[in-house]
């Protein structure tokens, strides 16, 4: 059965929301990598004449979100931000692995389930925006101390 125009429109909106959410998670990963590079460079500079420091941000260039958050947690004084990032890991995995599969189903999802997934993606998109803003702030704070 051919999907009607209304269903296709909803699917397009869902796909765009999903793409934006996944892109947001990629930006979170990039922000964490930038923070770790800066943090390790600053730490190396501050203690290199007293102590060997072999940590390098490049070591985390290919790390997944969970690993990045784990290392970030050891360098960031904002426990609330760390907790919120940890909470997003499972949501990111769900969106990346389960929500994306719904785009390729032969039959559309039941209306209620489709609506729930759409709402979930929308809610996490707001969380992602907030997290990106806070990560930007903490990156700026770190850099501003040493510029």
Short mmCIF file of N, CA and C in Angstrom, two decimals:
data_model
loop_
_atom_site.label_atom_id
_atom_site.label_comp_id
_atom_site.label_asym_id
_atom_site.label_seq_id
_atom_site.Cartn_x
_atom_site.Cartn_y
_atom_site.Cartn_z
N UNK A 1 0.84 -1.19 0.00
CA UNK A 1 0.00 0.00 0.00
C UNK A 1 0.89 1.25 0.00
N UNK A 2 0.59 2.17 -0.88
CA UNK A 2 1.33 3.43 -0.99
C UNK A 2 1.04 4.29 0.25
N UNK A 3 2.10 4.85 0.79
CA UNK A 3 1.91 5.72 1.96
C UNK A 3 1.30 7.03 1.51
N UNK A 4 0.36 7.54 2.30
CA UNK A 4 -0.28 8.78 1.91
C UNK A 4 0.65 9.97 2.14
N UNK A 5 0.27 11.11 1.59
CA UNK A 5 1.10 12.31 1.64
C UNK A 5 1.34 12.75 3.08
N UNK A 6 0.32 12.69 3.91
CA UNK A 6 0.44 13.10 5.31
C UNK A 6 1.47 12.24 6.04
N UNK A 7 1.44 10.94 5.81
CA UNK A 7 2.40 10.04 6.45
C UNK A 7 3.81 10.34 5.97
N UNK A 8 3.97 10.56 4.66
CA UNK A 8 5.30 10.88 4.12
C UNK A 8 5.82 12.20 4.70
N UNK A 9 4.95 13.18 4.86
CA UNK A 9 5.36 14.46 5.45
C UNK A 9 5.85 14.26 6.88
N UNK A 10 5.12 13.47 7.65
CA UNK A 10 5.53 13.18 9.03
C UNK A 10 6.87 12.45 9.05
N UNK A 11 7.03 11.51 8.12
CA UNK A 11 8.29 10.77 8.05
C UNK A 11 9.45 11.69 7.69
N UNK A 12 9.22 12.64 6.80
CA UNK A 12 10.27 13.60 6.44
C UNK A 12 10.65 14.47 7.63
N UNK A 13 9.66 14.91 8.38
CA UNK A 13 9.92 15.71 9.58
C UNK A 13 10.69 14.87 10.59
N UNK A 14 10.27 13.62 10.75
CA UNK A 14 10.95 12.69 11.67
C UNK A 14 12.40 12.51 11.24
N UNK A 15 12.62 12.28 9.95
CA UNK A 15 13.97 12.07 9.43
C UNK A 15 14.84 13.31 9.65
N UNK A 16 14.29 14.48 9.41
CA UNK A 16 15.06 15.72 9.63
C UNK A 16 15.39 15.90 11.10
N UNK A 17 14.42 15.63 11.97
CA UNK A 17 14.67 15.73 13.41
C UNK A 17 15.72 14.74 13.87
N UNK A 18 15.64 13.53 13.34
CA UNK A 18 16.62 12.49 13.67
C UNK A 18 18.01 12.90 13.21
N UNK A 19 18.10 13.41 12.00
CA UNK A 19 19.39 13.86 11.46
C UNK A 19 19.97 14.99 12.29
N UNK A 20 19.13 15.93 12.68
CA UNK A 20 19.60 17.04 13.53
C UNK A 20 20.08 16.54 14.88
N UNK A 21 19.35 15.61 15.48
CA UNK A 21 19.76 15.07 16.78
C UNK A 21 21.10 14.35 16.66
N UNK A 22 21.24 13.51 15.64
CA UNK A 22 22.50 12.78 15.47
C UNK A 22 23.65 13.74 15.19
N UNK A 23 23.39 14.78 14.41
CA UNK A 23 24.42 15.80 14.16
C UNK A 23 24.79 16.51 15.45
N UNK A 24 23.80 16.76 16.29
CA UNK A 24 24.06 17.38 17.58
C UNK A 24 24.96 16.53 18.45
N UNK A 25 24.73 15.23 18.44
CA UNK A 25 25.60 14.34 19.22
C UNK A 25 27.02 14.35 18.66
N UNK A 26 27.16 14.46 17.35
CA UNK A 26 28.49 14.56 16.75
C UNK A 26 29.18 15.84 17.20
N UNK A 27 28.42 16.92 17.30
CA UNK A 27 28.99 18.19 17.79
C UNK A 27 29.39 18.09 19.25
N UNK A 28 28.61 17.36 20.05
CA UNK A 28 28.99 17.15 21.45
C UNK A 28 30.32 16.40 21.51
N UNK A 29 30.45 15.35 20.70
CA UNK A 29 31.72 14.61 20.67
C UNK A 29 32.87 15.53 20.27
N UNK A 30 32.66 16.35 19.25
CA UNK A 30 33.72 17.27 18.80
C UNK A 30 34.08 18.27 19.89
N UNK A 31 33.08 18.76 20.62
CA UNK A 31 33.34 19.70 21.72
C UNK A 31 34.13 19.05 22.84
N UNK A 32 33.79 17.81 23.16
CA UNK A 32 34.53 17.09 24.20
C UNK A 32 35.97 16.85 23.77
N UNK A 33 36.18 16.49 22.52
CA UNK A 33 37.54 16.27 22.00
C UNK A 33 38.35 17.56 22.06
N UNK A 34 37.74 18.67 21.69
CA UNK A 34 38.42 19.96 21.75
C UNK A 34 38.80 20.31 23.19
N UNK A 35 37.86 20.11 24.10
CA UNK A 35 38.12 20.39 25.51
C UNK A 35 39.29 19.56 26.01
N UNK A 36 39.28 18.26 25.71
CA UNK A 36 40.36 17.38 26.18
C UNK A 36 41.71 17.76 25.58
N UNK A 37 41.73 18.12 24.32
CA UNK A 37 42.99 18.59 23.71
C UNK A 37 43.51 19.82 24.45
N UNK A 38 42.63 20.79 24.65
CA UNK A 38 43.04 22.02 25.34
C UNK A 38 43.49 21.72 26.76
N UNK A 39 42.72 20.92 27.46
CA UNK A 39 43.02 20.60 28.85
C UNK A 39 44.39 19.93 28.97
N UNK A 40 44.63 18.93 28.15
CA UNK A 40 45.90 18.21 28.23
C UNK A 40 47.08 19.09 27.80
N UNK A 41 46.87 19.95 26.80
CA UNK A 41 47.95 20.87 26.40
C UNK A 41 48.30 21.84 27.52
N UNK A 42 47.28 22.36 28.19
CA UNK A 42 47.51 23.29 29.30
C UNK A 42 48.19 22.56 30.46
N UNK A 43 47.70 21.38 30.79
CA UNK A 43 48.30 20.61 31.90
C UNK A 43 49.76 20.29 31.58
N UNK A 44 50.05 19.89 30.35
CA UNK A 44 51.42 19.58 29.97
C UNK A 44 52.30 20.82 30.12
N UNK A 45 51.81 21.95 29.68
CA UNK A 45 52.56 23.20 29.77
C UNK A 45 52.84 23.56 31.23
N UNK A 46 51.84 23.41 32.09
CA UNK A 46 51.98 23.82 33.48
C UNK A 46 52.89 22.91 34.30
N UNK A 47 52.94 21.63 33.98
CA UNK A 47 53.70 20.72 34.85
C UNK A 47 54.90 20.07 34.16
N UNK A 48 55.15 20.37 32.90
CA UNK A 48 56.19 19.65 32.15
C UNK A 48 57.59 19.81 32.73
N UNK A 49 57.86 20.93 33.40
CA UNK A 49 59.20 21.10 33.97
C UNK A 49 59.34 20.35 35.31
N UNK A 50 58.23 19.86 35.86
CA UNK A 50 58.28 19.16 37.14
C UNK A 50 57.95 17.67 37.02
N UNK A 51 57.17 17.33 36.01
CA UNK A 51 56.61 15.98 35.94
C UNK A 51 56.33 15.62 34.49
N UNK A 52 56.62 14.37 34.12
CA UNK A 52 56.29 13.92 32.77
C UNK A 52 54.77 13.80 32.66
N UNK A 53 54.23 14.31 31.56
CA UNK A 53 52.79 14.25 31.31
C UNK A 53 52.58 13.75 29.88
N UNK A 54 52.17 12.50 29.75
CA UNK A 54 52.05 11.88 28.44
C UNK A 54 50.65 11.85 27.86
N UNK A 55 49.68 12.40 28.57
CA UNK A 55 48.33 12.42 28.03
C UNK A 55 48.25 13.39 26.87
N UNK A 56 47.47 13.02 25.86
CA UNK A 56 47.33 13.86 24.69
C UNK A 56 45.89 13.76 24.19
N UNK A 57 45.33 14.89 23.83
CA UNK A 57 43.97 14.89 23.32
C UNK A 57 43.80 14.04 22.07
N UNK A 58 44.86 13.91 21.28
CA UNK A 58 44.80 13.10 20.06
C UNK A 58 44.50 11.63 20.37
N UNK A 59 44.80 11.21 21.59
CA UNK A 59 44.51 9.84 21.99
C UNK A 59 43.01 9.54 21.96
N UNK A 60 42.20 10.57 21.93
CA UNK A 60 40.74 10.40 22.00
C UNK A 60 40.04 10.81 20.71
N UNK A 61 40.81 11.01 19.64
CA UNK A 61 40.22 11.43 18.37
C UNK A 61 39.16 10.47 17.84
N UNK A 62 39.32 9.19 18.10
CA UNK A 62 38.37 8.19 17.59
C UNK A 62 37.54 7.55 18.70
N UNK A 63 37.57 8.16 19.86
CA UNK A 63 36.84 7.59 21.01
C UNK A 63 35.34 7.81 20.86
N UNK A 64 34.54 6.85 21.32
CA UNK A 64 33.09 7.02 21.31
C UNK A 64 32.64 7.97 22.43
N UNK A 65 31.41 8.38 22.35
CA UNK A 65 30.86 9.34 23.31
C UNK A 65 31.05 8.89 24.75
N UNK A 66 30.79 7.64 25.05
CA UNK A 66 30.92 7.15 26.43
C UNK A 66 32.32 7.33 26.98
N UNK A 67 33.32 7.00 26.20
CA UNK A 67 34.71 7.15 26.63
C UNK A 67 35.06 8.63 26.80
N UNK A 68 34.62 9.46 25.87
CA UNK A 68 34.90 10.90 25.97
C UNK A 68 34.30 11.49 27.24
N UNK A 69 33.08 11.11 27.55
CA UNK A 69 32.43 11.62 28.76
C UNK A 69 33.16 11.11 30.00
N UNK A 70 33.60 9.87 29.98
CA UNK A 70 34.32 9.30 31.11
C UNK A 70 35.62 10.08 31.40
N UNK A 71 36.37 10.40 30.37
CA UNK A 71 37.61 11.16 30.55
C UNK A 71 37.29 12.61 30.92
N UNK A 72 36.30 13.18 30.26
CA UNK A 72 35.88 14.55 30.55
C UNK A 72 35.50 14.70 32.02
N UNK A 73 34.83 13.68 32.57
CA UNK A 73 34.39 13.72 33.96
C UNK A 73 35.55 13.88 34.93
N UNK A 74 36.73 13.43 34.52
CA UNK A 74 37.91 13.54 35.39
C UNK A 74 38.61 14.88 35.27
N UNK A 75 38.15 15.69 34.34
CA UNK A 75 38.80 16.98 34.11
C UNK A 75 37.87 18.18 34.29
N UNK A 76 36.59 17.91 34.46
CA UNK A 76 35.60 18.99 34.51
C UNK A 76 35.03 19.16 35.92
N UNK A 77 35.06 20.38 36.44
CA UNK A 77 34.52 20.61 37.78
C UNK A 77 32.99 20.69 37.84
N UNK A 78 32.31 20.75 36.69
CA UNK A 78 30.86 20.89 36.65
C UNK A 78 30.19 19.51 36.69
N UNK A 79 29.90 19.04 37.90
CA UNK A 79 29.31 17.71 38.07
C UNK A 79 27.94 17.57 37.42
N UNK A 80 27.17 18.65 37.40
CA UNK A 80 25.85 18.59 36.76
C UNK A 80 25.98 18.36 35.25
N UNK A 81 26.91 19.06 34.64
CA UNK A 81 27.14 18.88 33.21
C UNK A 81 27.57 17.45 32.92
N UNK A 82 28.48 16.94 33.72
CA UNK A 82 28.95 15.56 33.54
C UNK A 82 27.78 14.58 33.68
N UNK A 83 26.94 14.77 34.68
CA UNK A 83 25.78 13.88 34.88
C UNK A 83 24.83 13.92 33.69
N UNK A 84 24.59 15.12 33.18
CA UNK A 84 23.69 15.25 32.03
C UNK A 84 24.29 14.62 30.78
N UNK A 85 25.59 14.76 30.60
CA UNK A 85 26.24 14.11 29.46
C UNK A 85 26.16 12.59 29.58
N UNK A 86 26.39 12.08 30.78
CA UNK A 86 26.29 10.62 31.00
C UNK A 86 24.88 10.13 30.68
N UNK A 87 23.88 10.90 31.06
CA UNK A 87 22.50 10.50 30.81
C UNK A 87 22.18 10.47 29.32
N UNK A 88 22.85 11.29 28.54
CA UNK A 88 22.59 11.34 27.10
C UNK A 88 23.18 10.17 26.34
N UNK A 89 24.14 9.47 26.92
CA UNK A 89 24.81 8.38 26.20
C UNK A 89 23.81 7.32 25.74
N UNK A 90 22.97 6.86 26.64
CA UNK A 90 22.01 5.82 26.26
C UNK A 90 20.98 6.35 25.26
N UNK A 91 20.61 7.62 25.40
CA UNK A 91 19.66 8.21 24.45
C UNK A 91 20.27 8.32 23.06
N UNK A 92 21.53 8.69 23.03
CA UNK A 92 22.23 8.79 21.74
C UNK A 92 22.28 7.41 21.09
N UNK A 93 22.60 6.40 21.86
CA UNK A 93 22.67 5.05 21.31
C UNK A 93 21.30 4.59 20.80
N UNK A 94 20.27 4.90 21.57
CA UNK A 94 18.91 4.54 21.15
C UNK A 94 18.55 5.23 19.84
N UNK A 95 18.82 6.51 19.78
CA UNK A 95 18.48 7.26 18.56
C UNK A 95 19.29 6.75 17.37
N UNK A 96 20.57 6.51 17.59
CA UNK A 96 21.42 6.08 16.49
C UNK A 96 21.07 4.67 16.00
N UNK A 97 20.69 3.79 16.91
CA UNK A 97 20.51 2.39 16.52
C UNK A 97 19.05 1.98 16.33
N UNK A 98 18.15 2.54 17.09
CA UNK A 98 16.76 2.10 17.00
C UNK A 98 15.88 3.08 16.23
N UNK A 99 15.96 4.34 16.60
CA UNK A 99 15.07 5.32 15.96
C UNK A 99 15.35 5.43 14.47
N UNK A 100 16.62 5.29 14.08
CA UNK A 100 16.96 5.39 12.66
C UNK A 100 16.39 4.22 11.86
N UNK A 101 16.30 3.05 12.47
CA UNK A 101 15.76 1.89 11.77
C UNK A 101 14.31 2.09 11.34
N UNK A 102 13.59 2.90 12.06
CA UNK A 102 12.18 3.13 11.74
C UNK A 102 11.98 3.80 10.39
N UNK A 103 13.02 4.43 9.88
CA UNK A 103 12.91 5.06 8.57
C UNK A 103 12.84 4.03 7.45
N UNK A 104 13.27 2.82 7.72
CA UNK A 104 13.39 1.81 6.67
C UNK A 104 12.39 0.67 6.81
N UNK A 105 11.40 0.86 7.62
CA UNK A 105 10.36 -0.16 7.79
C UNK A 105 9.45 -0.17 6.56
N UNK A 106 8.97 -1.36 6.22
CA UNK A 106 8.03 -1.46 5.10
C UNK A 106 6.68 -0.86 5.46
N UNK A 107 6.27 -1.11 6.68
CA UNK A 107 5.00 -0.58 7.17
C UNK A 107 5.28 0.54 8.16
N UNK A 108 4.51 1.59 8.13
CA UNK A 108 4.74 2.68 9.09
C UNK A 108 4.49 2.22 10.52
N UNK A 109 5.15 2.88 11.43
CA UNK A 109 4.93 2.60 12.85
C UNK A 109 3.50 2.96 13.22
N UNK A 110 2.96 2.30 14.23
CA UNK A 110 1.66 2.74 14.75
C UNK A 110 1.76 4.22 15.15
N UNK A 111 0.69 4.92 14.96
CA UNK A 111 0.65 6.37 15.18
C UNK A 111 1.19 6.77 16.56
N UNK A 112 0.77 6.06 17.62
CA UNK A 112 1.20 6.39 18.98
C UNK A 112 2.71 6.22 19.15
N UNK A 113 3.23 5.11 18.62
CA UNK A 113 4.67 4.85 18.74
C UNK A 113 5.47 5.88 17.94
N UNK A 114 5.00 6.20 16.76
CA UNK A 114 5.66 7.21 15.94
C UNK A 114 5.68 8.56 16.66
N UNK A 115 4.56 8.91 17.27
CA UNK A 115 4.45 10.17 18.00
C UNK A 115 5.40 10.20 19.20
N UNK A 116 5.48 9.08 19.93
CA UNK A 116 6.39 9.00 21.08
C UNK A 116 7.84 9.18 20.65
N UNK A 117 8.23 8.51 19.58
CA UNK A 117 9.60 8.63 19.09
C UNK A 117 9.90 10.05 18.62
N UNK A 118 8.95 10.65 17.95
CA UNK A 118 9.13 12.03 17.49
C UNK A 118 9.30 12.98 18.67
N UNK A 119 8.48 12.79 19.70
CA UNK A 119 8.60 13.62 20.91
C UNK A 119 9.94 13.40 21.60
N UNK A 120 10.38 12.15 21.66
CA UNK A 120 11.66 11.83 22.29
C UNK A 120 12.81 12.53 21.56
N UNK A 121 12.79 12.46 20.25
CA UNK A 121 13.84 13.11 19.46
C UNK A 121 13.81 14.62 19.68
N UNK A 122 12.62 15.19 19.70
CA UNK A 122 12.49 16.64 19.93
C UNK A 122 13.02 17.04 21.31
N UNK A 123 12.68 16.27 22.33
CA UNK A 123 13.16 16.57 23.69
C UNK A 123 14.67 16.48 23.78
N UNK A 124 15.23 15.46 23.17
CA UNK A 124 16.69 15.31 23.23
C UNK A 124 17.39 16.36 22.39
N UNK A 125 16.73 16.84 21.36
CA UNK A 125 17.32 17.93 20.58
C UNK A 125 17.47 19.18 21.45
N UNK A 126 16.50 19.43 22.30
CA UNK A 126 16.61 20.57 23.23
C UNK A 126 17.75 20.34 24.22
N UNK A 127 17.86 19.11 24.74
CA UNK A 127 18.96 18.78 25.66
C UNK A 127 20.31 18.97 24.97
N UNK A 128 20.39 18.52 23.73
CA UNK A 128 21.64 18.64 22.98
C UNK A 128 22.03 20.10 22.83
N UNK A 129 21.07 20.94 22.49
CA UNK A 129 21.35 22.37 22.33
C UNK A 129 21.88 22.96 23.63
N UNK A 130 21.25 22.61 24.74
CA UNK A 130 21.70 23.10 26.04
C UNK A 130 23.10 22.60 26.37
N UNK A 131 23.35 21.32 26.13
CA UNK A 131 24.67 20.74 26.41
C UNK A 131 25.75 21.39 25.56
N UNK A 132 25.45 21.63 24.30
CA UNK A 132 26.44 22.27 23.42
C UNK A 132 26.77 23.67 23.91
N UNK A 133 25.77 24.40 24.35
CA UNK A 133 26.00 25.74 24.88
C UNK A 133 26.89 25.69 26.12
N UNK A 134 26.60 24.76 27.01
CA UNK A 134 27.39 24.64 28.25
C UNK A 134 28.80 24.14 27.97
N UNK A 135 28.96 23.23 27.01
CA UNK A 135 30.30 22.78 26.64
C UNK A 135 31.10 23.92 26.03
N UNK A 136 30.45 24.75 25.24
CA UNK A 136 31.13 25.91 24.68
C UNK A 136 31.60 26.84 25.80
N UNK A 137 30.74 27.07 26.78
CA UNK A 137 31.11 27.93 27.91
C UNK A 137 32.31 27.38 28.66
N UNK A 138 32.30 26.08 28.94
CA UNK A 138 33.39 25.51 29.73
C UNK A 138 34.69 25.48 28.92
N UNK A 139 34.58 25.30 27.60
CA UNK A 139 35.76 25.40 26.74
C UNK A 139 36.33 26.82 26.77
N UNK A 140 35.45 27.80 26.70
CA UNK A 140 35.89 29.20 26.74
C UNK A 140 36.53 29.54 28.08
N UNK A 141 35.94 29.06 29.16
CA UNK A 141 36.51 29.31 30.49
C UNK A 141 37.90 28.71 30.60
N UNK A 142 38.08 27.51 30.11
CA UNK A 142 39.38 26.85 30.17
C UNK A 142 40.42 27.64 29.38
N UNK A 143 40.07 28.00 28.17
CA UNK A 143 41.02 28.72 27.32
C UNK A 143 41.30 30.13 27.84
N UNK A 144 40.30 30.80 28.39
CA UNK A 144 40.47 32.20 28.81
C UNK A 144 41.48 32.35 29.94
N UNK A 145 41.66 31.33 30.72
CA UNK A 145 42.63 31.40 31.82
C UNK A 145 44.07 31.47 31.31
N UNK A 146 44.29 31.03 30.08
CA UNK A 146 45.65 30.89 29.59
C UNK A 146 45.91 31.61 28.28
N UNK A 147 45.02 32.50 27.89
CA UNK A 147 45.24 33.27 26.66
C UNK A 147 46.00 34.53 26.94
#
